[in-house]
mmCIF file of C-alpha atoms in Angstrom:
data_model
loop_
_atom_site.group_PDB
_atom_site.id
_atom_site.type_symbol
_atom_site.label_atom_id
_atom_site.label_comp_id
_atom_site.label_asym_id
_atom_site.label_seq_id
_atom_site.Cartn_x
_atom_site.Cartn_y
_atom_site.Cartn_z
ATOM 1 C CA MET A 1 0.234 -0.334 0.092
ATOM 2 C CA THR A 2 1.522 3.074 -1.018
ATOM 3 C CA HIS A 3 1.312 6.185 1.705
ATOM 4 C CA GLY A 4 -1.493 7.869 2.083
ATOM 5 C CA ASP A 5 -3.950 5.261 0.219
ATOM 6 C CA ARG A 6 -6.670 4.567 2.964
ATOM 7 C CA TYR A 7 -8.371 2.161 0.700
ATOM 8 C CA GLY A 8 -5.227 -0.314 0.970
ATOM 9 C CA ASN A 9 -6.358 -2.638 3.930
ATOM 10 C CA ASP A 10 -8.530 -5.720 3.041
ATOM 11 C CA VAL A 11 -10.932 -5.083 6.185
ATOM 12 C CA LEU A 12 -12.038 -9.033 5.716
ATOM 13 C CA SER A 13 -8.585 -10.553 5.730
ATOM 14 C CA GLY A 14 -7.599 -12.475 9.033
ATOM 15 C CA ASP A 15 -10.103 -14.103 11.245
ATOM 16 C CA TRP A 16 -12.531 -11.139 11.237
ATOM 17 C CA ARG A 17 -15.775 -13.181 12.777
ATOM 18 C CA SER A 18 -13.845 -13.687 16.295
ATOM 19 C CA VAL A 19 -12.866 -9.652 16.764
ATOM 20 C CA GLY A 20 -14.890 -9.040 20.060
ATOM 21 C CA ARG A 21 -15.660 -12.953 20.876
ATOM 22 C CA ARG A 22 -15.519 -14.343 24.103
ATOM 23 C CA VAL A 23 -13.262 -17.117 23.992
ATOM 24 C CA VAL A 24 -14.361 -19.898 26.496
ATOM 25 C CA PRO A 25 -11.264 -22.246 27.493
ATOM 26 C CA GLU A 26 -11.089 -26.227 27.604
ATOM 27 C CA VAL A 27 -10.962 -27.632 30.624
ATOM 28 C CA PRO A 28 -10.149 -31.212 31.335
ATOM 29 C CA ALA A 29 -12.294 -32.719 33.642
ATOM 30 C CA GLU A 30 -9.892 -34.463 36.024
ATOM 31 C CA ARG A 31 -10.831 -36.443 38.943
ATOM 32 C CA ASP A 32 -11.788 -33.856 42.011
ATOM 33 C CA LEU A 33 -12.192 -30.518 39.773
ATOM 34 C CA VAL A 34 -15.464 -28.716 41.258
ATOM 35 C CA VAL A 35 -17.693 -27.864 38.430
ATOM 36 C CA GLU A 36 -20.915 -25.507 38.687
ATOM 37 C CA LEU A 37 -23.652 -25.535 36.187
ATOM 38 C CA PRO A 38 -25.013 -22.171 36.469
ATOM 39 C CA ALA A 39 -28.613 -22.118 37.777
ATOM 40 C CA ALA A 40 -29.572 -20.436 33.828
ATOM 41 C CA GLY A 41 -27.526 -22.100 31.464
ATOM 42 C CA LEU A 42 -24.076 -20.426 30.417
ATOM 43 C CA ASP A 43 -24.962 -18.765 26.896
ATOM 44 C CA GLY A 44 -28.639 -20.086 26.297
ATOM 45 C CA ASP A 45 -26.572 -23.456 26.688
ATOM 46 C CA GLY A 46 -28.712 -25.231 29.606
ATOM 47 C CA LEU A 47 -28.123 -28.593 30.729
ATOM 48 C CA GLU A 48 -30.741 -30.441 33.108
ATOM 49 C CA GLY A 49 -29.851 -30.032 36.551
ATOM 50 C CA SER A 50 -28.450 -26.277 36.351
ATOM 51 C CA GLY A 51 -27.296 -25.513 39.566
ATOM 52 C CA PHE A 52 -25.560 -28.769 40.607
ATOM 53 C CA VAL A 53 -22.126 -28.749 42.115
ATOM 54 C CA GLY A 54 -19.957 -31.790 42.632
ATOM 55 C CA ALA A 55 -16.619 -33.420 42.135
ATOM 56 C CA VAL A 56 -15.342 -35.005 38.855
ATOM 57 C CA VAL A 57 -15.967 -38.904 40.229
ATOM 58 C CA LEU A 58 -15.412 -40.750 36.558
ATOM 59 C CA VAL A 59 -15.406 -39.490 32.931
ATOM 60 C CA ASP A 60 -16.609 -42.356 30.216
ATOM 61 C CA ALA A 61 -18.723 -42.788 27.359
ATOM 62 C CA GLY A 62 -18.452 -38.680 27.041
ATOM 63 C CA ASN A 63 -20.152 -38.330 30.130
ATOM 64 C CA VAL A 64 -18.821 -36.278 33.340
ATOM 65 C CA HIS A 65 -19.893 -37.868 36.348
ATOM 66 C CA LEU A 66 -20.324 -35.364 39.237
ATOM 67 C CA GLU A 67 -20.711 -36.043 42.882
ATOM 68 C CA ASP A 68 -22.350 -33.401 45.422
ATOM 69 C CA ARG A 69 -20.935 -32.497 49.269
ATOM 70 C CA ARG A 70 -24.594 -34.783 50.052
ATOM 71 C CA GLY A 71 -23.034 -37.763 48.347
ATOM 72 C CA ARG A 72 -25.490 -37.503 44.835
ATOM 73 C CA VAL A 73 -23.936 -38.634 41.603
ATOM 74 C CA ARG A 74 -25.026 -37.094 38.476
ATOM 75 C CA ALA A 75 -23.992 -37.734 34.852
ATOM 76 C CA PHE A 76 -24.272 -35.179 32.108
ATOM 77 C CA PRO A 77 -22.606 -34.446 28.477
ATOM 78 C CA LEU A 78 -19.182 -33.457 28.313
ATOM 79 C CA GLY A 79 -18.686 -29.904 26.209
ATOM 80 C CA GLY A 80 -19.919 -26.621 27.197
ATOM 81 C CA GLY A 81 -22.318 -25.305 29.923
ATOM 82 C CA PHE A 82 -20.073 -25.279 32.959
ATOM 83 C CA LEU A 83 -18.435 -22.680 35.494
ATOM 84 C CA VAL A 84 -15.101 -23.356 36.874
ATOM 85 C CA GLU A 85 -14.192 -21.029 39.900
ATOM 86 C CA GLY A 86 -17.020 -18.816 38.272
ATOM 87 C CA GLU A 87 -15.667 -18.637 34.861
ATOM 88 C CA PRO A 88 -17.528 -20.261 31.721
ATOM 89 C CA VAL A 89 -15.768 -23.454 30.377
ATOM 90 C CA ILE A 90 -16.007 -26.208 27.836
ATOM 91 C CA LEU A 91 -15.106 -29.765 29.748
ATOM 92 C CA VAL A 92 -13.449 -32.109 27.639
ATOM 93 C CA PRO A 93 -11.816 -35.180 28.842
ATOM 94 C CA PRO A 94 -8.787 -35.859 30.819
ATOM 95 C CA VAL A 95 -5.872 -36.098 28.978
ATOM 96 C CA VAL A 96 -4.233 -40.191 29.865
ATOM 97 C CA ARG A 97 -0.728 -40.231 30.349
ATOM 98 C CA THR A 98 1.616 -42.942 30.542
ATOM 99 C CA ALA A 99 4.784 -42.051 32.708
ATOM 100 C CA PRO A 100 7.657 -44.168 32.644
ATOM 101 C CA ALA A 101 7.057 -44.850 36.676
ATOM 102 C CA ALA A 102 4.298 -44.175 38.808
ATOM 103 C CA ARG A 103 5.409 -41.192 40.891
ATOM 104 C CA GLN A 104 3.843 -41.399 44.663
ATOM 105 C CA ARG A 105 1.608 -38.686 46.339
ATOM 106 C CA THR A 106 1.648 -37.222 49.647
ATOM 107 C CA ALA A 107 -1.719 -36.604 50.932
ATOM 108 C CA SER A 108 -1.986 -33.349 50.025
ATOM 109 C CA GLY A 109 -1.747 -34.621 46.414
ATOM 110 C CA SER A 110 1.862 -33.042 45.912
ATOM 111 C CA PHE A 111 4.537 -35.462 44.608
ATOM 112 C CA ALA A 112 6.606 -36.927 47.109
ATOM 113 C CA VAL A 113 9.747 -36.369 47.076
ATOM 114 C CA GLU A 114 11.867 -39.701 48.400
ATOM 115 C CA ASP A 115 14.623 -39.421 50.819
ATOM 116 C CA ALA A 116 14.114 -35.687 51.076
ATOM 117 C CA PRO A 117 15.594 -34.615 54.822
ATOM 118 C CA ALA A 118 13.096 -31.925 56.484
ATOM 119 C CA ARG A 119 14.131 -28.197 56.044
ATOM 120 C CA VAL A 120 15.120 -25.995 58.938
ATOM 121 C CA ALA A 121 12.562 -24.422 60.395
ATOM 122 C CA ARG A 122 11.886 -21.275 59.169
ATOM 123 C CA ALA A 123 10.941 -18.381 61.335
ATOM 124 C CA SER A 124 7.593 -17.947 59.571
ATOM 125 C CA ARG A 125 4.329 -19.532 60.947
ATOM 126 C CA ILE A 126 0.901 -20.617 60.075
ATOM 127 C CA TRP A 127 -1.403 -20.033 63.308
ATOM 128 C CA VAL A 128 -4.790 -22.214 63.315
ATOM 129 C CA GLU A 129 -7.654 -21.722 65.912
ATOM 130 C CA GLY A 130 -7.220 -25.216 67.811
ATOM 131 C CA ARG A 131 -5.539 -28.410 67.825
ATOM 132 C CA HIS A 132 -8.340 -30.239 65.788
ATOM 133 C CA ASP A 133 -7.530 -27.686 63.268
ATOM 134 C CA ALA A 134 -3.690 -28.107 63.798
ATOM 135 C CA GLU A 135 -3.879 -31.775 63.388
ATOM 136 C CA LEU A 136 -6.146 -32.280 60.298
ATOM 137 C CA VAL A 137 -3.349 -29.747 58.683
ATOM 138 C CA GLU A 138 -0.619 -32.294 59.755
ATOM 139 C CA GLN A 139 -2.422 -34.991 58.793
ATOM 140 C CA VAL A 140 -3.050 -33.998 54.922
ATOM 141 C CA TRP A 141 -0.307 -32.003 54.227
ATOM 142 C CA GLY A 142 2.521 -32.548 56.577
ATOM 143 C CA ASP A 143 5.267 -33.641 53.833
ATOM 144 C CA ASP A 144 4.366 -30.630 52.204
ATOM 145 C CA LEU A 145 4.875 -28.493 55.423
ATOM 146 C CA ARG A 146 8.262 -30.076 56.353
ATOM 147 C CA GLY A 147 9.753 -30.102 52.797
ATOM 148 C CA GLU A 148 8.867 -26.415 53.089
ATOM 149 C CA GLY A 149 10.514 -25.434 56.261
ATOM 150 C CA VAL A 150 6.834 -24.443 57.670
ATOM 151 C CA VAL A 151 5.492 -24.788 61.173
ATOM 152 C CA VAL A 152 1.935 -25.287 62.391
ATOM 153 C CA GLU A 153 1.076 -23.982 65.981
ATOM 154 C CA TYR A 154 -2.334 -23.396 67.439
ATOM 155 C CA LEU A 155 -3.531 -19.872 68.737
ATOM 156 C CA GLU A 156 -6.762 -21.513 71.204
ATOM 157 C CA GLY A 157 -8.732 -19.511 69.742
ATOM 158 C CA VAL A 158 -9.132 -15.938 67.324
ATOM 159 C CA ASP A 159 -9.286 -14.332 70.725
ATOM 160 C CA HIS A 160 -5.681 -14.239 71.153
ATOM 161 C CA LEU A 161 -4.518 -13.270 67.936
ATOM 162 C CA ALA A 162 -3.771 -9.653 68.220
ATOM 163 C CA ASP A 163 -1.942 -9.999 71.353
ATOM 164 C CA ARG A 164 0.528 -13.519 69.367
ATOM 165 C CA LEU A 165 0.934 -10.733 66.693
ATOM 166 C CA ARG A 166 2.398 -7.956 69.008
ATOM 167 C CA GLU A 167 4.902 -11.017 70.918
ATOM 168 C CA PHE A 168 5.758 -12.380 67.413
ATOM 169 C CA ALA A 169 6.410 -9.149 65.558
ATOM 170 C CA PRO A 170 5.868 -10.301 62.394
ATOM 171 C CA GLY A 171 8.189 -8.398 59.003
ATOM 172 C CA PRO A 172 10.579 -9.398 56.734
ATOM 173 C CA GLY A 173 11.613 -12.711 57.013
ATOM 174 C CA ARG A 174 9.213 -13.634 60.128
ATOM 175 C CA ARG A 175 5.643 -13.945 57.909
ATOM 176 C CA VAL A 176 2.414 -15.379 59.857
ATOM 177 C CA GLY A 177 -0.200 -17.070 57.795
ATOM 178 C CA VAL A 178 -3.507 -17.359 60.157
ATOM 179 C CA LEU A 179 -6.459 -19.906 58.988
ATOM 180 C CA VAL A 180 -9.567 -18.807 61.149
ATOM 181 C CA ASP A 181 -12.942 -20.663 61.523
ATOM 182 C CA HIS A 182 -16.167 -20.073 60.681
ATOM 183 C CA TRP A 183 -15.311 -16.953 58.263
ATOM 184 C CA VAL A 184 -18.373 -15.036 57.124
ATOM 185 C CA PRO A 185 -19.263 -11.784 57.374
ATOM 186 C CA GLY A 186 -20.141 -10.156 60.500
ATOM 187 C CA SER A 187 -19.401 -13.470 62.477
ATOM 188 C CA LYS A 188 -17.084 -12.449 65.950
ATOM 189 C CA GLU A 189 -14.146 -14.439 64.133
ATOM 190 C CA GLU A 190 -13.845 -11.769 61.357
ATOM 191 C CA ARG A 191 -14.649 -9.191 63.814
ATOM 192 C CA LEU A 192 -11.429 -10.097 66.147
ATOM 193 C CA ALA A 193 -9.302 -10.802 63.380
ATOM 194 C CA ARG A 194 -9.707 -7.906 61.464
ATOM 195 C CA GLU A 195 -9.534 -5.925 64.339
ATOM 196 C CA ALA A 196 -6.064 -7.772 65.263
ATOM 197 C CA LEU A 197 -4.797 -6.757 61.535
ATOM 198 C CA SER A 198 -6.038 -2.861 62.253
ATOM 199 C CA GLY A 199 -2.742 -2.740 64.737
ATOM 200 C CA LEU A 200 -0.115 -3.429 62.588
ATOM 201 C CA GLY A 201 1.333 -0.911 59.816
ATOM 202 C CA GLY A 202 3.860 -1.027 57.142
ATOM 203 C CA ALA A 203 6.242 -4.258 57.170
ATOM 204 C CA ALA A 204 4.322 -6.018 60.049
ATOM 205 C CA ALA A 205 0.776 -5.517 57.860
ATOM 206 C CA SER A 206 2.284 -6.783 54.497
ATOM 207 C CA SER A 207 4.082 -9.645 56.258
ATOM 208 C CA VAL A 208 0.568 -11.445 57.668
ATOM 209 C CA LEU A 209 -2.010 -13.067 55.790
ATOM 210 C CA VAL A 210 -5.615 -14.107 57.829
ATOM 211 C CA VAL A 211 -8.112 -16.346 55.400
ATOM 212 C CA GLY A 212 -10.681 -18.442 56.509
ATOM 213 C CA HIS A 213 -13.124 -21.051 55.842
ATOM 214 C CA PRO A 214 -16.834 -20.891 56.556
ATOM 215 C CA PHE A 215 -17.154 -23.792 58.455
ATOM 216 C CA ILE A 216 -18.081 -23.225 61.951
ATOM 217 C CA ASP A 217 -15.362 -25.776 63.167
ATOM 218 C CA VAL A 218 -12.782 -27.737 61.118
ATOM 219 C CA TRP A 219 -14.457 -30.688 61.186
ATOM 220 C CA GLN A 220 -17.180 -29.794 58.997
ATOM 221 C CA ALA A 221 -14.218 -29.444 56.277
ATOM 222 C CA VAL A 222 -14.454 -33.123 56.244
ATOM 223 C CA LYS A 223 -16.714 -34.418 53.469
ATOM 224 C CA PRO A 224 -19.635 -35.877 55.039
ATOM 225 C CA GLU A 225 -20.113 -38.681 53.361
ATOM 226 C CA ARG A 226 -16.335 -39.771 54.157
ATOM 227 C CA VAL A 227 -17.772 -40.051 57.844
ATOM 228 C CA GLY A 228 -21.185 -41.910 56.685
ATOM 229 C CA ILE A 229 -23.408 -39.354 57.543
ATOM 230 C CA ALA A 230 -25.385 -37.493 54.761
ATOM 231 C CA ALA A 231 -24.574 -34.061 56.256
ATOM 232 C CA TRP A 232 -23.623 -31.839 59.032
ATOM 233 C CA PRO A 233 -26.169 -31.254 61.674
ATOM 234 C CA ASP A 234 -27.283 -27.919 61.981
ATOM 235 C CA VAL A 235 -26.573 -27.096 65.550
ATOM 236 C CA PRO A 236 -28.917 -24.253 67.590
ATOM 237 C CA ARG A 237 -26.672 -21.003 68.588
ATOM 238 C CA GLY A 238 -25.990 -21.378 72.229
ATOM 239 C CA VAL A 239 -25.321 -25.054 72.468
ATOM 240 C CA ASP A 240 -21.147 -25.908 72.402
ATOM 241 C CA TRP A 241 -21.074 -27.407 68.244
ATOM 242 C CA LYS A 242 -19.002 -30.314 69.287
ATOM 243 C CA THR A 243 -21.592 -31.652 71.855
ATOM 244 C CA GLY A 244 -24.280 -30.306 69.713
ATOM 245 C CA THR A 245 -23.414 -32.549 66.394
ATOM 246 C CA CYS A 246 -22.340 -35.586 68.214
ATOM 247 C CA ARG A 247 -25.731 -35.590 70.529
ATOM 248 C CA ALA A 248 -27.495 -35.328 66.446
ATOM 249 C CA LEU A 249 -25.457 -38.108 65.258
ATOM 250 C CA GLY A 250 -26.094 -40.466 68.171
ATOM 251 C CA TRP A 251 -22.500 -40.404 69.140
ATOM 252 C CA PRO A 252 -21.668 -40.562 73.185
ATOM 253 C CA HIS A 253 -20.898 -36.485 73.718
ATOM 254 C CA ASP A 254 -21.324 -36.413 77.476
ATOM 255 C CA SER A 255 -17.428 -36.192 78.182
ATOM 256 C CA ALA A 256 -14.632 -34.497 76.261
ATOM 257 C CA ALA A 257 -13.231 -37.935 75.831
ATOM 258 C CA ASP A 258 -16.337 -38.702 74.249
ATOM 259 C CA ARG A 259 -15.605 -35.352 72.027
ATOM 260 C CA ALA A 260 -11.963 -36.720 71.473
ATOM 261 C CA ALA A 261 -13.005 -40.398 70.535
ATOM 262 C CA ALA A 262 -15.545 -38.531 67.967
ATOM 263 C CA TRP A 263 -13.168 -36.299 66.069
ATOM 264 C CA ARG A 264 -10.843 -39.545 66.003
ATOM 265 C CA ARG A 265 -13.213 -41.174 63.832
ATOM 266 C CA ILE A 266 -13.616 -38.468 61.893
ATOM 267 C CA ARG A 267 -9.852 -37.912 61.306
ATOM 268 C CA GLY A 268 -9.489 -41.136 60.354
ATOM 269 C CA SER A 269 -12.297 -41.660 57.807
ATOM 270 C CA VAL A 270 -9.275 -38.990 55.781
ATOM 271 C CA ARG A 271 -7.089 -40.415 53.691
ATOM 272 C CA GLY A 272 -6.367 -37.610 51.793
ATOM 273 C CA PHE A 273 -7.221 -34.237 50.667
ATOM 274 C CA ALA A 274 -9.901 -35.053 48.151
ATOM 275 C CA ASP A 275 -11.925 -36.002 51.832
ATOM 276 C CA LEU A 276 -11.869 -32.494 52.323
ATOM 277 C CA GLU A 277 -14.306 -29.654 51.302
ATOM 278 C CA PRO A 278 -12.588 -27.135 48.073
ATOM 279 C CA ALA A 279 -12.951 -24.161 51.020
ATOM 280 C CA LEU A 280 -10.490 -25.520 52.974
ATOM 281 C CA LEU A 281 -8.358 -26.823 51.028
ATOM 282 C CA GLY A 282 -7.566 -23.398 48.792
ATOM 283 C CA ARG A 283 -7.311 -21.506 51.842
ATOM 284 C CA VAL A 284 -4.270 -23.852 53.337
ATOM 285 C CA GLU A 285 -2.615 -24.122 49.986
ATOM 286 C CA GLU A 286 -2.801 -20.129 49.864
ATOM 287 C CA LEU A 287 -1.312 -20.170 53.509
ATOM 288 C CA ILE A 288 1.608 -22.231 52.752
ATOM 289 C CA ASP A 289 2.864 -20.177 49.055
ATOM 290 C CA PHE A 290 2.691 -17.193 51.575
ATOM 291 C CA VAL A 291 4.824 -17.998 54.207
ATOM 292 C CA ALA A 292 7.469 -20.358 52.229
ATOM 293 C CA GLY A 293 7.320 -17.576 49.436
ATOM 294 C CA GLU A 294 9.723 -14.800 51.230
#
């Protein structure tokens, strides 16, 4: 085209039809991927069972089988009309890979490193609210934590967070990741955590990350079907949650020993990350990345 030739460009050249068109990515339907069918369908492509949320348990004959939190399994045709983390996707069959030798995975799903010594503990820490939280995190992520040199400690409740932060003096090289139970708008736990953070400034504030899961207690982060129940019971306000849960399930509940036995039963049902709710999995992974990424 000569200079000044305003008719020299071919406006139909190239892929002009795709201009402005939203590209929906293809996502392999890997096992344990959490998938949602939007209530009104996707781009007018509604699927029967819209509003269903579940994890992938099987892909066969062009269908993806999803299991919801109550243990119900439903099959849907692969393709469009799904959401993953709120974004539209096209589900495709998972890639079948042939490895020369099977690699062992840890309980968290990461690849195990054989004969790897535990790393010297960092100054940084992950804090959880109670002993049960710490035991569950150790059970599932223990290998990863030792590999990164991350120590998990428990607070005995978020009420002590502000005092512990003042004692710990977070800053460069001394990060703190905090996992809070019942992290929902307006909860006591959310308010106390925000008040504790408001007392920090500068390098200290950027060296602390507080995240939370919505469960009243970490027991609820274990998928109920793994424990052999349909759902975790609703416990009335003012009733100790663990006691009320045991009573509703018909388990012994009168003493601390009864509640400890219930926890051993629940924790014993956890084989790995797939037995836990995504709302907990993501938060723990986020904290490990934060304290190990200094």
